[in-house]
PDB file of C-alpha atoms in Angstrom:
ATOM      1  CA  UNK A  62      33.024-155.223 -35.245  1.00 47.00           C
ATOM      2  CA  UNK A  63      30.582-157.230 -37.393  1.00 48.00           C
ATOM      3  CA  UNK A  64      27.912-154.713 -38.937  1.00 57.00           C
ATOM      4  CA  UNK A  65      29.756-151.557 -37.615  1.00 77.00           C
ATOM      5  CA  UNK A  66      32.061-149.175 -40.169  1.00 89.00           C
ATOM      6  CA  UNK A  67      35.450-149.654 -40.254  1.00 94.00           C
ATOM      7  CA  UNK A  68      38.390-147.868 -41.854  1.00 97.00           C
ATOM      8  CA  UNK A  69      39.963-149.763 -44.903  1.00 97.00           C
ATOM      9  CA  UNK A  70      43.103-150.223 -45.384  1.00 98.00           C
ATOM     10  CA  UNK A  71      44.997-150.044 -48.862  1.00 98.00           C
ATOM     11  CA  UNK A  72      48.727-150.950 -49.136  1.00 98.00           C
ATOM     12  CA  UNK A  73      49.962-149.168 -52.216  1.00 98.00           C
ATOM     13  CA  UNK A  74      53.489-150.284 -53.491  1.00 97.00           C
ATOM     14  CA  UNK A  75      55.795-150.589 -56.796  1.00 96.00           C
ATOM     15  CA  UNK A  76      55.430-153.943 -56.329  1.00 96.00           C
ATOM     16  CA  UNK A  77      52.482-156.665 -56.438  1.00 96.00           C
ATOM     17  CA  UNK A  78      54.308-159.213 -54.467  1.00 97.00           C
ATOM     18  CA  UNK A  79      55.484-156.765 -52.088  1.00 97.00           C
ATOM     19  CA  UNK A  80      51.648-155.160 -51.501  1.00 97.00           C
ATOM     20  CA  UNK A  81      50.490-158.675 -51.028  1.00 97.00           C
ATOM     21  CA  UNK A  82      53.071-159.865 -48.958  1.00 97.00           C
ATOM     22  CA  UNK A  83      52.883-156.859 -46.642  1.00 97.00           C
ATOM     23  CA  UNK A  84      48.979-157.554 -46.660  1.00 95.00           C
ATOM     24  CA  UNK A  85      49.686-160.521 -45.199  1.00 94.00           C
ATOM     25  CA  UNK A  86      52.089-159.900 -42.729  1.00 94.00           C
ATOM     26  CA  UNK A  87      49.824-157.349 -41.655  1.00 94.00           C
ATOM     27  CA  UNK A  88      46.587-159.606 -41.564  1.00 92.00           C
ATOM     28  CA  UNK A  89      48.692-162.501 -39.695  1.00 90.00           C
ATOM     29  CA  UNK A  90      50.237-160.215 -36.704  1.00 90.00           C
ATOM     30  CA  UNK A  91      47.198-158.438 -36.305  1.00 84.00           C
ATOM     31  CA  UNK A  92      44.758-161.548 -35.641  1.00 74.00           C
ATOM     32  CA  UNK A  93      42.438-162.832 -33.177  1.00 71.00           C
ATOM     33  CA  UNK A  94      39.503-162.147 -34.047  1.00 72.00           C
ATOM     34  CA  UNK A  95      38.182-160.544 -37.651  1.00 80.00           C
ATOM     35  CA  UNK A  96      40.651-157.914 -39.342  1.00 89.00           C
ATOM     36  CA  UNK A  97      39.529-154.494 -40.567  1.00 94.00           C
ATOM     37  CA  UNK A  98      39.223-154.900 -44.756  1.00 96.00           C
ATOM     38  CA  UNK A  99      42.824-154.802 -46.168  1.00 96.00           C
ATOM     39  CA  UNK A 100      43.785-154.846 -49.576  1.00 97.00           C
ATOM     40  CA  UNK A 101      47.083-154.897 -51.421  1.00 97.00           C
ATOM     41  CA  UNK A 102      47.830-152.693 -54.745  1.00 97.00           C
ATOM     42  CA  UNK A 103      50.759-153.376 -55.969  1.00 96.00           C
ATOM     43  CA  UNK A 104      52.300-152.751 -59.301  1.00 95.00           C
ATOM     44  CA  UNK A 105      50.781-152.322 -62.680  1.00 94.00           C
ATOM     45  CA  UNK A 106      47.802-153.440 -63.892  1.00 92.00           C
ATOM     46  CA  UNK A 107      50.146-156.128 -66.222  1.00 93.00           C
ATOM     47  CA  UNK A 108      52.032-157.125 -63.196  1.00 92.00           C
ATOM     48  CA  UNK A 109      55.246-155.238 -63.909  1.00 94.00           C
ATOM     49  CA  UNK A 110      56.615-152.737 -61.161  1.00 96.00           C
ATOM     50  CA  UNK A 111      55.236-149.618 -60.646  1.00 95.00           C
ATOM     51  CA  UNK A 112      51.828-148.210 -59.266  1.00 96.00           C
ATOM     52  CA  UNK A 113      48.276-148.538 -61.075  1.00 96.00           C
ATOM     53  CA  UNK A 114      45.603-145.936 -60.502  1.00 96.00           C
ATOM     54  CA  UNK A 115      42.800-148.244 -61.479  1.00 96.00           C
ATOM     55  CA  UNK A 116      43.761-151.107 -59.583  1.00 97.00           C
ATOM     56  CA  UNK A 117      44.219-148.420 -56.024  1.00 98.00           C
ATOM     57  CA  UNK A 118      40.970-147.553 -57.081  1.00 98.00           C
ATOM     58  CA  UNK A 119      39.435-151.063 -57.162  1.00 97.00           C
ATOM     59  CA  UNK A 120      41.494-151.795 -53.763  1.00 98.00           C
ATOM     60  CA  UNK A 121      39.987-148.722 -52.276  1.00 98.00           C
ATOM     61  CA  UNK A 122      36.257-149.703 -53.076  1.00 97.00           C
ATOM     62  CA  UNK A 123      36.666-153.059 -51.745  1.00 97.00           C
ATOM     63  CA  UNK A 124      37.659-152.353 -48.560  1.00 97.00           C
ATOM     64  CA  UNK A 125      35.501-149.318 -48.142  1.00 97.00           C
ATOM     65  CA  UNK A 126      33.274-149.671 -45.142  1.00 95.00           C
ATOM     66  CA  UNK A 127      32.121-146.140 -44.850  1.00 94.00           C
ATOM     67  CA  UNK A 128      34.467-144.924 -42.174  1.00 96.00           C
ATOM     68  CA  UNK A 129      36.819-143.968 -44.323  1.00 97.00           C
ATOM     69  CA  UNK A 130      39.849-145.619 -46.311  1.00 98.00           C
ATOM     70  CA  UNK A 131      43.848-145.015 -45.129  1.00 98.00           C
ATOM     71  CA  UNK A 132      45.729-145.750 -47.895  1.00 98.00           C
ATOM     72  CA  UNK A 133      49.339-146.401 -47.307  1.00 98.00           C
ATOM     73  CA  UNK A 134      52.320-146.138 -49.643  1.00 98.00           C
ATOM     74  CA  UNK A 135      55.954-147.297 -50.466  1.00 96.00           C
ATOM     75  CA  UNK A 136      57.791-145.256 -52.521  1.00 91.00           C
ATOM     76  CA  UNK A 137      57.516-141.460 -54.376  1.00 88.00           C
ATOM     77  CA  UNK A 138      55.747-142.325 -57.123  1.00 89.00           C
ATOM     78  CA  UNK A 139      53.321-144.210 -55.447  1.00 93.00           C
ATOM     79  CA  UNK A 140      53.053-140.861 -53.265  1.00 95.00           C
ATOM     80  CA  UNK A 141      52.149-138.786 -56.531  1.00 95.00           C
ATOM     81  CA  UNK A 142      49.830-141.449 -57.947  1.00 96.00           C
ATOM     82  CA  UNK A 143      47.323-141.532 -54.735  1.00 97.00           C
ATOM     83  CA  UNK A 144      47.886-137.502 -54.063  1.00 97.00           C
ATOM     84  CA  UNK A 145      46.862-137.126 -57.822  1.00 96.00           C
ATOM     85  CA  UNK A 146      43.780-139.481 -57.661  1.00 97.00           C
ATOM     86  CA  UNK A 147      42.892-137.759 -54.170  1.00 97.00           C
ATOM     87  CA  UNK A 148      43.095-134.095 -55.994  1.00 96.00           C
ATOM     88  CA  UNK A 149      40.955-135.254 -58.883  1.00 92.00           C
ATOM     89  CA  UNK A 150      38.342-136.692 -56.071  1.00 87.00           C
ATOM     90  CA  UNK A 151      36.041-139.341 -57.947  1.00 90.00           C
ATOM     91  CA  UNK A 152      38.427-141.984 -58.082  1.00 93.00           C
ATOM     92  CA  UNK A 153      38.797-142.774 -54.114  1.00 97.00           C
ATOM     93  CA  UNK A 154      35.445-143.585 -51.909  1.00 96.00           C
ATOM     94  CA  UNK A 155      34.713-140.574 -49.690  1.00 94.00           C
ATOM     95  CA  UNK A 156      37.307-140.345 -46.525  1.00 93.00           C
ATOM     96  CA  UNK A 157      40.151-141.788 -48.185  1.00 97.00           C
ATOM     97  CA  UNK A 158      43.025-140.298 -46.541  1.00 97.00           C
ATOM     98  CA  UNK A 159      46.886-141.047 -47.876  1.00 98.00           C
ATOM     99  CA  UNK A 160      48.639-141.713 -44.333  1.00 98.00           C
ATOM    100  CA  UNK A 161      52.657-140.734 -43.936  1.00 97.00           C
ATOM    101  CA  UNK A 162      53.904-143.688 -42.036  1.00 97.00           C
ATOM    102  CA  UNK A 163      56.760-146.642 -42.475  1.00 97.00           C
ATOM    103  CA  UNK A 164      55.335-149.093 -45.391  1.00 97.00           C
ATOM    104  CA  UNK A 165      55.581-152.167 -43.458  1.00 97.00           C
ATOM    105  CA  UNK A 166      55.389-150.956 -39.582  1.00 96.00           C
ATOM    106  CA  UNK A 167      52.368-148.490 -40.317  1.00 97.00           C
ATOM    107  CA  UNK A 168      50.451-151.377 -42.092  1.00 97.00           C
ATOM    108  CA  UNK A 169      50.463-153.494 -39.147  1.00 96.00           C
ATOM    109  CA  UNK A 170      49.864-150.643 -36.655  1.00 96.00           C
ATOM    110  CA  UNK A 171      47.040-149.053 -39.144  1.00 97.00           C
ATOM    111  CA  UNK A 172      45.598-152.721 -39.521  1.00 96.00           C
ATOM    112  CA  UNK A 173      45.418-153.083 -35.814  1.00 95.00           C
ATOM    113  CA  UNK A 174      43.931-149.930 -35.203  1.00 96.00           C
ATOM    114  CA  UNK A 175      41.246-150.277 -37.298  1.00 96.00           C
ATOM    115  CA  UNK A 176      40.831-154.257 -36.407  1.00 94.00           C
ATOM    116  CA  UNK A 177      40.258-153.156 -32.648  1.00 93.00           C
ATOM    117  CA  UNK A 178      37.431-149.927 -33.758  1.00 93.00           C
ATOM    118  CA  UNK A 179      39.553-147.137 -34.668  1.00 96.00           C
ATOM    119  CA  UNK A 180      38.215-144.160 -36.574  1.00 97.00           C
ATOM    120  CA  UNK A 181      40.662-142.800 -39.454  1.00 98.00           C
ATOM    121  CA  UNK A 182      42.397-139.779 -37.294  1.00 98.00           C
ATOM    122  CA  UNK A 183      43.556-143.564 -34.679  1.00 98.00           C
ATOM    123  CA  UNK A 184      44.356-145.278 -38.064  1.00 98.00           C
ATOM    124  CA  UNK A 185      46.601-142.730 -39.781  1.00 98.00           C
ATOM    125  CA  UNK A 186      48.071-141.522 -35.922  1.00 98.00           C
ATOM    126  CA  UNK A 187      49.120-144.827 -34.951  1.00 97.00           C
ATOM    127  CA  UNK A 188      50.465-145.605 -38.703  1.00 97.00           C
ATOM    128  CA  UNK A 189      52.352-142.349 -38.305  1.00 97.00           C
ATOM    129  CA  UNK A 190      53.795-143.037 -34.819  1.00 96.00           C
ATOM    130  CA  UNK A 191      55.504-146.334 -36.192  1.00 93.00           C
ATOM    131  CA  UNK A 192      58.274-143.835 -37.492  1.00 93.00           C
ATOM    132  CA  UNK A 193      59.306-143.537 -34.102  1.00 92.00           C
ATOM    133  CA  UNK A 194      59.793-147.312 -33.438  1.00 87.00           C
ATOM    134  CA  UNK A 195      63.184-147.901 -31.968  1.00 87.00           C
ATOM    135  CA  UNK A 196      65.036-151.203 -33.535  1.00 88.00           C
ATOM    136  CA  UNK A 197      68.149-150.712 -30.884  1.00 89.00           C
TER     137      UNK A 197
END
């Protein structure tokens, strides 16, 4: 995937520890060979819990890679925060698309996705169909 676009992927949570763990997680399960961009924003921009608009701003242009960005989320707040910076449109790169999927499962899947070529509609449909995994 060297030189091609590829969807970015931005992991959005109350918490920085959290977003960078997840990041992780995701970047470990989905290796063997070079990962799509991820980036984790987590928390405020003084480390406390919560969500930052500038620093899911600075995640989104980092991983931005021209094929769009899928930016995935924890909790409600963190919902409001990325709808509001995608209504006021100049704070997210072009394409960046907020993706309804499981935190944790959809990172992995979305990471994957976008690892192996995906475009965004792949990225945010196999994010989205980790709500159906089955754990019994």
């Amino acid at each position: 995937m060297t030189g091609e676009k590829q969807v970015g992927i931005v992991l959005v949570s109350h918490s920085g520890p959290v977003a960078e763990a997840v990041a992780e997680l995701a970047g470990g399960l989905a290796a063997g060979g070079a990962t799509a961009p991820v980036a984790a924003a987590g928390g405020t921009s003084a480390g406390g819990l919560g969500t930052s608009p500038e620093l899911i701003a600075e995640a989104a242009r980092r991983v931005d890679r021209g094929a769009g960005v899928a930016l995935l989320v924890d909790l409600g707040s963190a919902v409001l925060t990325v709808k509001s910076m995608l209504a006021e449109g100049d704070e997210l790169p072009p394409g960046a698309r907020l993706v309804d999927a499981p935190f944790v499962e959809g990172a992995v899947a979305a990471l994957v996705t976008a690892s192996a070529g995906g475009d965004l509609d792949a990225v945010e449909a196999a994010a989205s169909d980790a709500y159906g995994y089955r754990k019994t």
